[in-house]
Short mmCIF file of C-alpha atoms in Angstrom, two decimals:
data_model
loop_
_atom_site.label_atom_id
_atom_site.label_comp_id
_atom_site.label_asym_id
_atom_site.label_seq_id
_atom_site.Cartn_x
_atom_site.Cartn_y
_atom_site.Cartn_z
CA MET A 241 -24.12 -10.94 34.29
CA ASP A 242 -21.06 -9.06 33.00
CA ALA A 243 -23.05 -5.98 31.95
CA PRO A 244 -26.56 -4.55 32.05
CA PRO A 245 -28.86 -5.19 29.09
CA PRO A 246 -29.31 -2.61 26.32
CA PRO A 247 -31.47 0.39 27.23
CA PRO A 248 -35.16 -0.39 27.72
CA PRO A 249 -37.53 0.21 24.81
CA GLU A 250 -38.87 3.49 26.22
CA SER A 251 -35.46 5.14 25.94
CA SER A 252 -33.99 3.59 22.78
CA PRO A 253 -35.43 3.88 19.22
CA THR A 254 -34.31 1.40 16.46
CA ALA A 255 -33.82 0.45 12.74
CA VAL A 256 -32.61 -2.49 10.60
CA THR A 257 -32.17 -2.80 6.84
CA ALA A 258 -34.93 -4.42 4.79
CA ALA A 259 -32.86 -7.58 4.76
CA ALA A 260 -33.05 -9.57 7.97
CA ASN A 261 -29.50 -8.89 9.11
CA VAL A 262 -30.41 -9.72 12.67
CA ALA A 263 -27.57 -12.00 13.68
CA ASP A 264 -23.97 -12.71 12.83
CA ASP A 265 -25.20 -15.42 10.49
CA PRO A 266 -28.97 -14.93 10.06
CA LEU A 267 -29.23 -17.47 7.24
CA THR A 268 -28.11 -20.29 9.51
CA SER A 269 -30.19 -19.23 12.49
CA PRO A 270 -31.51 -22.14 14.56
CA TYR A 271 -34.90 -20.46 14.81
CA ALA A 272 -37.81 -21.80 12.77
CA SER A 273 -39.02 -18.42 11.54
CA MET A 274 -38.25 -14.72 11.70
CA ASN A 275 -40.95 -14.15 14.30
CA SER A 276 -39.52 -16.84 16.54
CA TYR A 277 -36.25 -14.92 16.52
CA CYS A 278 -37.80 -11.56 17.33
CA HIS A 279 -41.29 -10.23 18.05
CA ASP A 280 -43.20 -9.55 14.78
CA LEU A 281 -39.97 -9.29 12.79
CA SER A 282 -41.59 -10.41 9.52
CA ALA A 283 -44.00 -7.46 9.70
CA LEU A 284 -41.12 -5.01 10.17
CA GLN A 285 -39.26 -6.47 7.22
CA ASP A 286 -42.37 -6.32 5.02
CA LEU A 287 -42.95 -2.67 5.94
CA ALA A 288 -39.31 -1.85 5.18
CA CYS A 289 -39.52 -3.54 1.76
CA ARG A 290 -42.58 -1.38 0.98
CA GLY A 291 -40.90 1.80 2.19
CA ALA A 292 -43.48 2.31 4.95
CA TRP A 293 -40.98 4.02 7.25
CA ARG A 294 -43.50 6.12 9.19
CA THR A 295 -45.47 2.99 10.03
CA ILE A 296 -42.29 1.34 11.30
CA VAL A 297 -41.59 4.29 13.61
CA ASP A 298 -45.14 4.02 14.99
CA LYS A 299 -44.89 0.25 15.36
CA VAL A 300 -41.60 0.45 17.23
CA ALA A 301 -42.98 3.11 19.58
CA ARG A 302 -46.08 1.00 20.25
CA SER A 303 -44.06 -2.17 20.90
CA ARG A 304 -41.89 -0.31 23.38
CA SER A 305 -44.77 1.35 25.18
CA LEU A 306 -46.52 -2.01 25.59
CA SER A 307 -43.27 -3.75 26.68
CA LEU A 308 -43.59 -6.35 23.89
CA LEU A 309 -39.81 -6.78 23.58
CA SER A 310 -38.60 -9.26 26.15
CA LYS A 311 -34.94 -9.96 25.28
CA PRO A 312 -31.89 -7.73 24.80
CA HIS A 313 -31.41 -8.65 21.13
CA GLU A 314 -35.02 -7.69 20.38
CA HIS A 315 -34.39 -4.16 21.66
CA LEU A 316 -31.39 -3.91 19.34
CA ILE A 317 -33.32 -5.17 16.33
CA TYR A 318 -36.18 -2.75 16.88
CA LEU A 319 -33.69 0.03 17.51
CA THR A 320 -32.07 -0.75 14.17
CA PHE A 321 -35.36 -0.66 12.26
CA ASN A 322 -36.32 2.58 13.97
CA LEU A 323 -32.94 4.19 13.29
CA LEU A 324 -33.07 3.21 9.63
CA SER A 325 -36.57 4.63 9.33
CA LEU A 326 -35.52 7.95 10.87
CA VAL A 327 -32.58 8.18 8.45
CA LYS A 328 -34.83 7.34 5.49
CA LEU A 329 -37.26 10.06 6.60
CA ARG A 330 -34.31 12.49 6.88
CA ARG A 331 -34.97 13.02 10.58
CA TYR A 332 -31.25 13.01 11.27
CA PRO A 333 -31.21 14.78 14.67
CA ASP A 334 -33.82 12.29 15.94
CA ALA A 335 -31.71 9.44 14.57
CA GLN A 336 -28.65 10.83 16.34
CA GLN A 337 -30.57 11.06 19.59
CA GLU A 338 -31.64 7.43 19.14
CA LEU A 339 -28.09 6.32 18.49
CA ARG A 340 -26.91 8.03 21.67
CA THR A 341 -28.91 5.51 23.70
CA LEU A 342 -26.25 2.95 22.72
CA ASP A 343 -22.72 2.51 23.92
CA ASP A 344 -20.47 3.95 21.18
CA ASP A 345 -18.45 0.73 21.36
CA LEU A 346 -20.68 -1.77 19.57
CA ASP A 347 -18.32 -4.57 20.62
CA SER A 348 -19.02 -3.88 24.28
CA LYS A 349 -19.79 -6.89 26.50
CA GLN A 350 -23.35 -5.69 27.00
CA TYR A 351 -24.06 -6.56 23.35
CA LEU A 352 -22.83 -10.16 23.58
CA TYR A 353 -25.19 -13.12 23.86
CA ASP A 354 -22.92 -14.72 26.45
CA SER A 355 -23.47 -11.77 28.80
CA TYR A 356 -27.07 -12.95 29.32
CA PRO A 357 -26.98 -16.68 30.14
CA ASP A 358 -30.48 -16.50 31.61
CA HIS A 359 -31.91 -15.24 28.32
CA TYR A 360 -29.72 -17.37 26.03
CA PRO A 361 -28.74 -20.55 27.90
CA ASN A 362 -28.05 -22.59 24.77
CA HIS A 363 -27.02 -19.88 22.32
CA LYS A 364 -23.54 -19.68 20.79
CA SER A 365 -21.34 -16.84 21.92
CA GLY A 366 -21.02 -13.71 19.82
CA SER A 367 -22.43 -10.27 19.13
CA MET A 368 -26.15 -9.60 18.93
CA VAL A 369 -25.58 -6.29 17.08
CA PRO A 370 -27.18 -6.40 13.59
CA PHE A 371 -24.80 -5.52 10.78
CA ALA A 372 -27.25 -2.84 9.63
CA LEU A 373 -26.83 -1.11 13.00
CA ARG A 374 -23.06 -1.09 12.58
CA TRP A 375 -23.44 0.47 9.13
CA LEU A 376 -25.93 3.10 10.34
CA HIS A 377 -23.58 3.95 13.21
CA ALA A 378 -20.91 4.69 10.59
CA HIS A 379 -23.20 6.42 8.07
CA LEU A 380 -25.16 8.79 10.34
CA PRO A 381 -22.34 11.32 10.98
CA PHE A 382 -22.15 11.91 7.22
CA THR A 383 -25.82 12.97 7.13
CA LEU A 384 -25.08 15.44 9.95
CA GLY A 385 -22.11 17.01 8.19
CA ASP A 386 -19.31 15.21 10.05
CA ARG A 387 -17.67 13.56 7.07
CA GLN A 388 -14.40 12.69 8.82
CA LEU A 389 -16.12 10.83 11.66
CA ALA A 390 -18.23 8.93 9.12
CA LEU A 391 -15.11 7.88 7.20
CA ASP A 392 -13.30 6.87 10.41
CA ARG A 393 -16.22 4.67 11.39
CA LEU A 394 -16.54 3.19 7.90
CA TYR A 395 -12.87 2.22 7.86
CA THR A 396 -13.30 0.76 11.36
CA LEU A 397 -16.27 -1.26 10.11
CA LEU A 398 -14.22 -2.49 7.13
CA HIS A 399 -11.48 -3.59 9.53
CA PHE A 400 -14.10 -5.37 11.66
CA ILE A 401 -15.37 -7.31 8.64
CA ARG A 402 -11.94 -8.28 7.37
CA ASP A 403 -10.22 -8.98 10.67
CA LYS A 404 -12.98 -10.56 12.72
CA LYS A 405 -15.19 -12.13 10.08
CA LEU A 406 -13.15 -12.95 6.99
CA SER A 407 -9.60 -13.54 8.25
CA ARG A 408 -9.94 -15.32 11.57
CA ASN A 409 -12.93 -17.57 11.03
CA LEU A 410 -12.43 -18.97 7.53
CA ASP A 411 -12.18 -22.55 8.77
CA SER A 412 -15.13 -22.34 11.15
CA THR A 413 -17.48 -20.23 9.02
CA SER A 414 -20.12 -21.74 6.78
CA GLU A 415 -20.09 -21.01 3.06
CA VAL A 416 -23.37 -19.10 3.38
CA SER A 417 -22.00 -16.89 6.14
CA LEU A 418 -18.72 -16.32 4.31
CA THR A 419 -20.55 -15.20 1.16
CA LEU A 420 -22.71 -12.87 3.22
CA TRP A 421 -19.72 -11.19 4.90
CA LYS A 422 -17.92 -10.82 1.56
CA LYS A 423 -20.97 -8.99 0.20
CA ARG A 424 -20.95 -6.76 3.26
CA GLU A 425 -17.25 -6.04 2.73
CA GLN A 426 -17.92 -5.00 -0.86
CA PHE A 427 -20.85 -2.84 0.25
CA VAL A 428 -18.70 -0.96 2.79
CA VAL A 429 -15.84 -0.53 0.31
CA ASN A 430 -18.27 0.91 -2.26
CA THR A 431 -19.67 3.28 0.37
CA ILE A 432 -16.16 4.50 1.24
CA ILE A 433 -15.31 4.97 -2.43
CA SER A 434 -18.51 6.97 -2.96
CA HIS A 435 -17.59 9.31 -0.10
CA HIS A 436 -14.08 9.88 -1.49
CA LEU A 437 -15.41 10.28 -5.02
CA SER A 438 -17.85 12.98 -3.89
CA GLN A 439 -14.82 14.99 -2.77
CA LYS A 440 -12.88 14.21 -5.97
CA GLU A 441 -10.26 12.27 -4.01
CA PHE A 442 -9.45 10.15 -7.04
CA LYS A 443 -6.13 8.70 -5.86
CA VAL A 444 -7.77 7.19 -2.77
CA CYS A 445 -10.55 5.71 -4.91
CA LEU A 446 -8.06 4.19 -7.36
CA SER A 447 -6.01 2.72 -4.51
CA LEU A 448 -9.08 1.13 -2.90
CA LEU A 449 -10.39 -0.23 -6.19
CA ARG A 450 -7.07 -1.70 -7.30
CA ALA A 451 -6.64 -3.37 -3.92
CA GLU A 452 -10.08 -4.95 -4.26
CA ILE A 453 -9.48 -5.98 -7.88
CA SER A 454 -6.20 -7.68 -6.91
CA LYS A 455 -8.24 -9.94 -4.59
CA ASN A 456 -11.29 -10.34 -6.78
CA GLU A 457 -11.34 -9.61 -10.52
CA ASP A 458 -14.98 -8.65 -10.56
CA PRO A 459 -16.22 -6.97 -13.79
CA LEU A 460 -18.26 -4.54 -11.69
CA LEU A 461 -15.17 -3.41 -9.77
CA VAL A 462 -13.08 -3.02 -12.94
CA SER A 463 -15.92 -1.04 -14.53
CA LYS A 464 -16.04 1.23 -11.48
CA LEU A 465 -12.29 1.74 -11.88
CA GLY A 466 -12.97 2.86 -15.45
CA TYR A 467 -15.68 5.27 -14.27
CA VAL A 468 -13.30 6.87 -11.77
CA GLN A 469 -10.55 7.16 -14.39
CA MET A 470 -13.04 8.80 -16.74
CA GLN A 471 -14.07 11.34 -14.11
CA TYR A 472 -10.59 12.76 -13.70
CA GLY A 473 -9.82 12.71 -17.42
CA ASP A 474 -7.77 9.52 -17.84
CA LEU A 475 -9.71 8.42 -20.92
CA ASP A 476 -7.00 6.03 -22.11
CA GLY A 477 -6.94 4.35 -18.69
CA ALA A 478 -10.74 4.08 -18.68
CA LYS A 479 -10.65 2.56 -22.17
CA ARG A 480 -8.15 -0.08 -21.02
CA SER A 481 -10.29 -0.88 -17.98
CA PHE A 482 -13.39 -1.32 -20.13
CA GLU A 483 -11.42 -3.58 -22.50
CA VAL A 484 -10.46 -5.74 -19.51
CA VAL A 485 -14.15 -5.95 -18.56
CA GLU A 486 -15.04 -6.99 -22.10
CA LYS A 487 -12.50 -9.83 -22.02
CA MET A 488 -13.77 -10.95 -18.62
CA VAL A 489 -17.40 -10.95 -19.76
CA MET A 490 -16.66 -12.73 -23.02
CA GLY A 491 -14.79 -15.40 -21.11
CA SER A 492 -17.60 -15.97 -18.62
CA ASP A 493 -21.31 -16.73 -18.82
CA SER A 494 -22.29 -15.09 -22.11
CA GLU A 495 -25.99 -15.45 -21.24
CA ASN A 496 -25.74 -13.35 -18.08
CA VAL A 497 -27.98 -10.35 -18.76
CA GLU A 498 -26.45 -8.26 -15.99
CA LEU A 499 -22.94 -8.67 -17.42
CA LYS A 500 -24.13 -8.02 -20.97
CA ASN A 501 -25.77 -4.80 -19.86
CA LEU A 502 -22.66 -3.79 -17.95
CA LEU A 503 -20.69 -4.20 -21.15
CA SER A 504 -23.19 -2.17 -23.18
CA ARG A 505 -23.30 0.63 -20.60
CA ASN A 506 -19.49 0.83 -20.67
CA LYS A 507 -19.53 1.10 -24.45
CA ALA A 508 -22.21 3.78 -24.25
CA LEU A 509 -20.07 5.83 -21.86
CA LYS A 510 -17.21 5.82 -24.36
CA TYR A 511 -19.63 7.06 -27.03
CA LEU A 512 -20.92 9.74 -24.66
CA VAL A 513 -17.41 11.08 -24.08
CA GLY A 514 -17.05 11.39 -27.85
CA LYS A 515 -20.52 13.01 -28.07
CA ASP A 516 -21.71 10.18 -30.33
CA TYR A 517 -25.18 10.19 -28.79
CA VAL A 518 -26.77 8.09 -31.55
CA SER A 519 -24.42 5.16 -30.87
CA ALA A 520 -24.90 5.60 -27.12
CA VAL A 521 -28.69 5.43 -27.54
CA ARG A 522 -28.28 2.19 -29.49
CA GLU A 523 -26.29 0.60 -26.67
CA TYR A 524 -28.81 1.72 -24.05
CA GLU A 525 -31.68 0.38 -26.13
CA GLU A 526 -30.01 -3.04 -26.20
CA CYS A 527 -29.76 -2.90 -22.41
CA ILE A 528 -33.45 -2.07 -22.07
CA GLU A 529 -34.44 -4.84 -24.48
CA ARG A 530 -32.57 -7.35 -22.32
CA ASP A 531 -33.78 -5.90 -19.01
CA GLY A 532 -36.70 -3.48 -19.01
CA SER A 533 -35.87 -2.40 -15.44
CA ASP A 534 -32.31 -1.24 -16.14
CA VAL A 535 -32.86 2.25 -14.72
CA VAL A 536 -29.34 3.49 -15.54
CA ALA A 537 -29.85 2.64 -19.21
CA ILE A 538 -33.35 4.15 -19.21
CA ASN A 539 -32.21 7.43 -17.65
CA ASN A 540 -29.12 7.74 -19.83
CA LYS A 541 -31.01 6.93 -23.03
CA ALA A 542 -33.44 9.75 -22.21
CA LEU A 543 -30.56 12.17 -21.59
CA CYS A 544 -28.91 11.21 -24.89
CA LEU A 545 -32.17 11.84 -26.74
CA MET A 546 -32.40 15.21 -25.04
CA TYR A 547 -28.87 16.05 -26.21
CA LEU A 548 -30.06 15.08 -29.71
CA ARG A 549 -32.89 17.62 -29.24
CA ASP A 550 -35.54 14.90 -29.34
CA LEU A 551 -37.37 16.03 -26.22
CA SER A 552 -40.60 14.29 -27.12
CA ASP A 553 -39.03 10.82 -27.25
CA SER A 554 -36.84 11.63 -24.25
CA ILE A 555 -39.94 12.35 -22.15
CA LYS A 556 -41.66 9.22 -23.45
CA VAL A 557 -38.75 7.04 -22.34
CA LEU A 558 -38.95 8.24 -18.73
CA GLU A 559 -42.76 8.31 -18.57
CA SER A 560 -42.91 4.78 -19.96
CA ALA A 561 -40.43 3.56 -17.34
CA LEU A 562 -42.43 5.15 -14.50
CA GLU A 563 -45.56 3.47 -15.82
CA ARG A 564 -43.99 0.03 -16.42
CA VAL A 565 -41.71 -0.35 -13.40
CA PRO A 566 -42.67 2.38 -10.89
CA THR A 567 -41.08 0.63 -7.92
CA VAL A 568 -37.73 0.62 -9.73
CA ALA A 569 -37.85 3.79 -11.85
CA LEU A 570 -39.34 6.05 -9.19
CA ASN A 571 -36.23 7.79 -7.89
CA GLU A 572 -35.32 11.42 -7.49
CA THR A 573 -32.80 11.51 -10.35
CA ILE A 574 -35.29 10.33 -12.95
CA VAL A 575 -38.03 12.64 -11.65
CA VAL A 576 -35.70 15.67 -11.65
CA ASN A 577 -34.66 14.91 -15.22
CA LEU A 578 -38.26 14.43 -16.33
CA CYS A 579 -39.33 17.71 -14.74
CA SER A 580 -36.44 19.51 -16.45
CA MET A 581 -37.58 18.09 -19.78
CA TYR A 582 -41.17 19.20 -19.10
CA GLU A 583 -39.92 22.74 -18.55
CA LEU A 584 -38.06 22.69 -21.86
CA ALA A 585 -40.85 21.08 -23.85
CA HIS A 586 -44.12 22.49 -22.48
CA VAL A 587 -45.48 25.94 -21.81
CA ASN A 588 -47.88 24.54 -19.19
CA HIS A 589 -45.11 22.58 -17.45
CA ALA A 590 -46.34 23.66 -13.98
CA ASP A 591 -49.65 21.81 -14.46
CA ILE A 592 -47.91 18.74 -15.83
CA LYS A 593 -45.48 18.64 -12.89
CA LYS A 594 -48.38 19.03 -10.48
CA THR A 595 -50.06 15.97 -12.04
CA LEU A 596 -46.79 14.03 -11.73
CA SER A 597 -46.40 15.13 -8.10
CA THR A 598 -49.93 13.96 -7.28
CA TRP A 599 -49.25 10.54 -8.81
CA ILE A 600 -45.95 10.25 -6.92
CA ALA A 601 -47.67 11.05 -3.62
CA ARG A 602 -49.95 8.03 -4.18
CA VAL A 603 -47.33 5.44 -5.10
CA ALA A 604 -43.97 6.58 -3.68
CA PRO A 605 -42.40 5.19 -0.50
CA ASP A 606 -42.29 7.42 2.57
CA ASP A 607 -38.68 8.43 1.98
CA PHE A 608 -39.21 9.83 -1.53
CA ASP A 609 -38.19 13.50 -1.72
CA ASN A 610 -41.22 15.23 -3.25
CA SER A 611 -39.33 18.51 -3.57
CA CYS A 612 -37.64 17.14 -6.70
CA THR A 613 -40.79 17.98 -8.69
CA ARG A 614 -40.43 21.66 -7.76
CA ILE A 615 -37.16 22.39 -9.56
#
């Protein structure tokens, strides 16, 4: 062997995203099922989809203590699920300690299938590092306050995707795999833009977005360009971007609900800038009629009603969403806004918020921040 296997389960915790990103090309895996690829992988994925992060941490610890993981790639997969769970639970120092059990170079030989011919005699060469682990490796420094290291790693990950996965292997890569890596590229670019946007580094955001749009005229990317332009006061530029989106949507599948709602939300933003809240509410209502789980439209409609001093209806909009689509609408932003409205509308808002908090404790995933009800 060229290198020792990854650290044994006792010394290395793990975590993967809810999606089964467990191989370079998981959708074309030769294995018959998820569990044939890795011990009890389907159970881990199911727990992740339900937000049962504490249970995942316990399950990983148990699997390690009982030595249920027999191959190097299984240790990495369980490490990824465990790491993700620790991040979701905001146990960042524990997550950092877990990550330190790995070589900082995720392209090291010890993470290649071909380094273990005894374990993988017929397997193709390549990395056994899940993409989710690469992303968590880049994201974790940000949660610990080291923004520059996080950005450096994110740009390195973007280079990895473009250079090693999208540029060099176009002829040998399946269509399914190519689509998957393009989605990952877009995900990383959006993450980088979000980091720069949080620091009001608008020029960097515009440069990244325009570079992406030059390769792929995606209505979502052009809309995001408009949002960035709006944030630093270029209202004319944002208007032109939204007009481009409108032309793109009108010239594509007119029955696509997602694109129709994107168009309506863009129009609503222009009304919001002009403080025409009535027109904005109308656009958001059309979004909700087309897709009752459009949380952005639901939240923004409620805020517009609040600006119109219609607190009663504003509260009803958010309460109705929590009742109809709790798995989608139950996020900290909506709960914070609802609690703020309770404080404005009700004298006994403390009792009402306590009732809301009790309900959230019953239905929310483990990573929900309950402190948002105590604003």
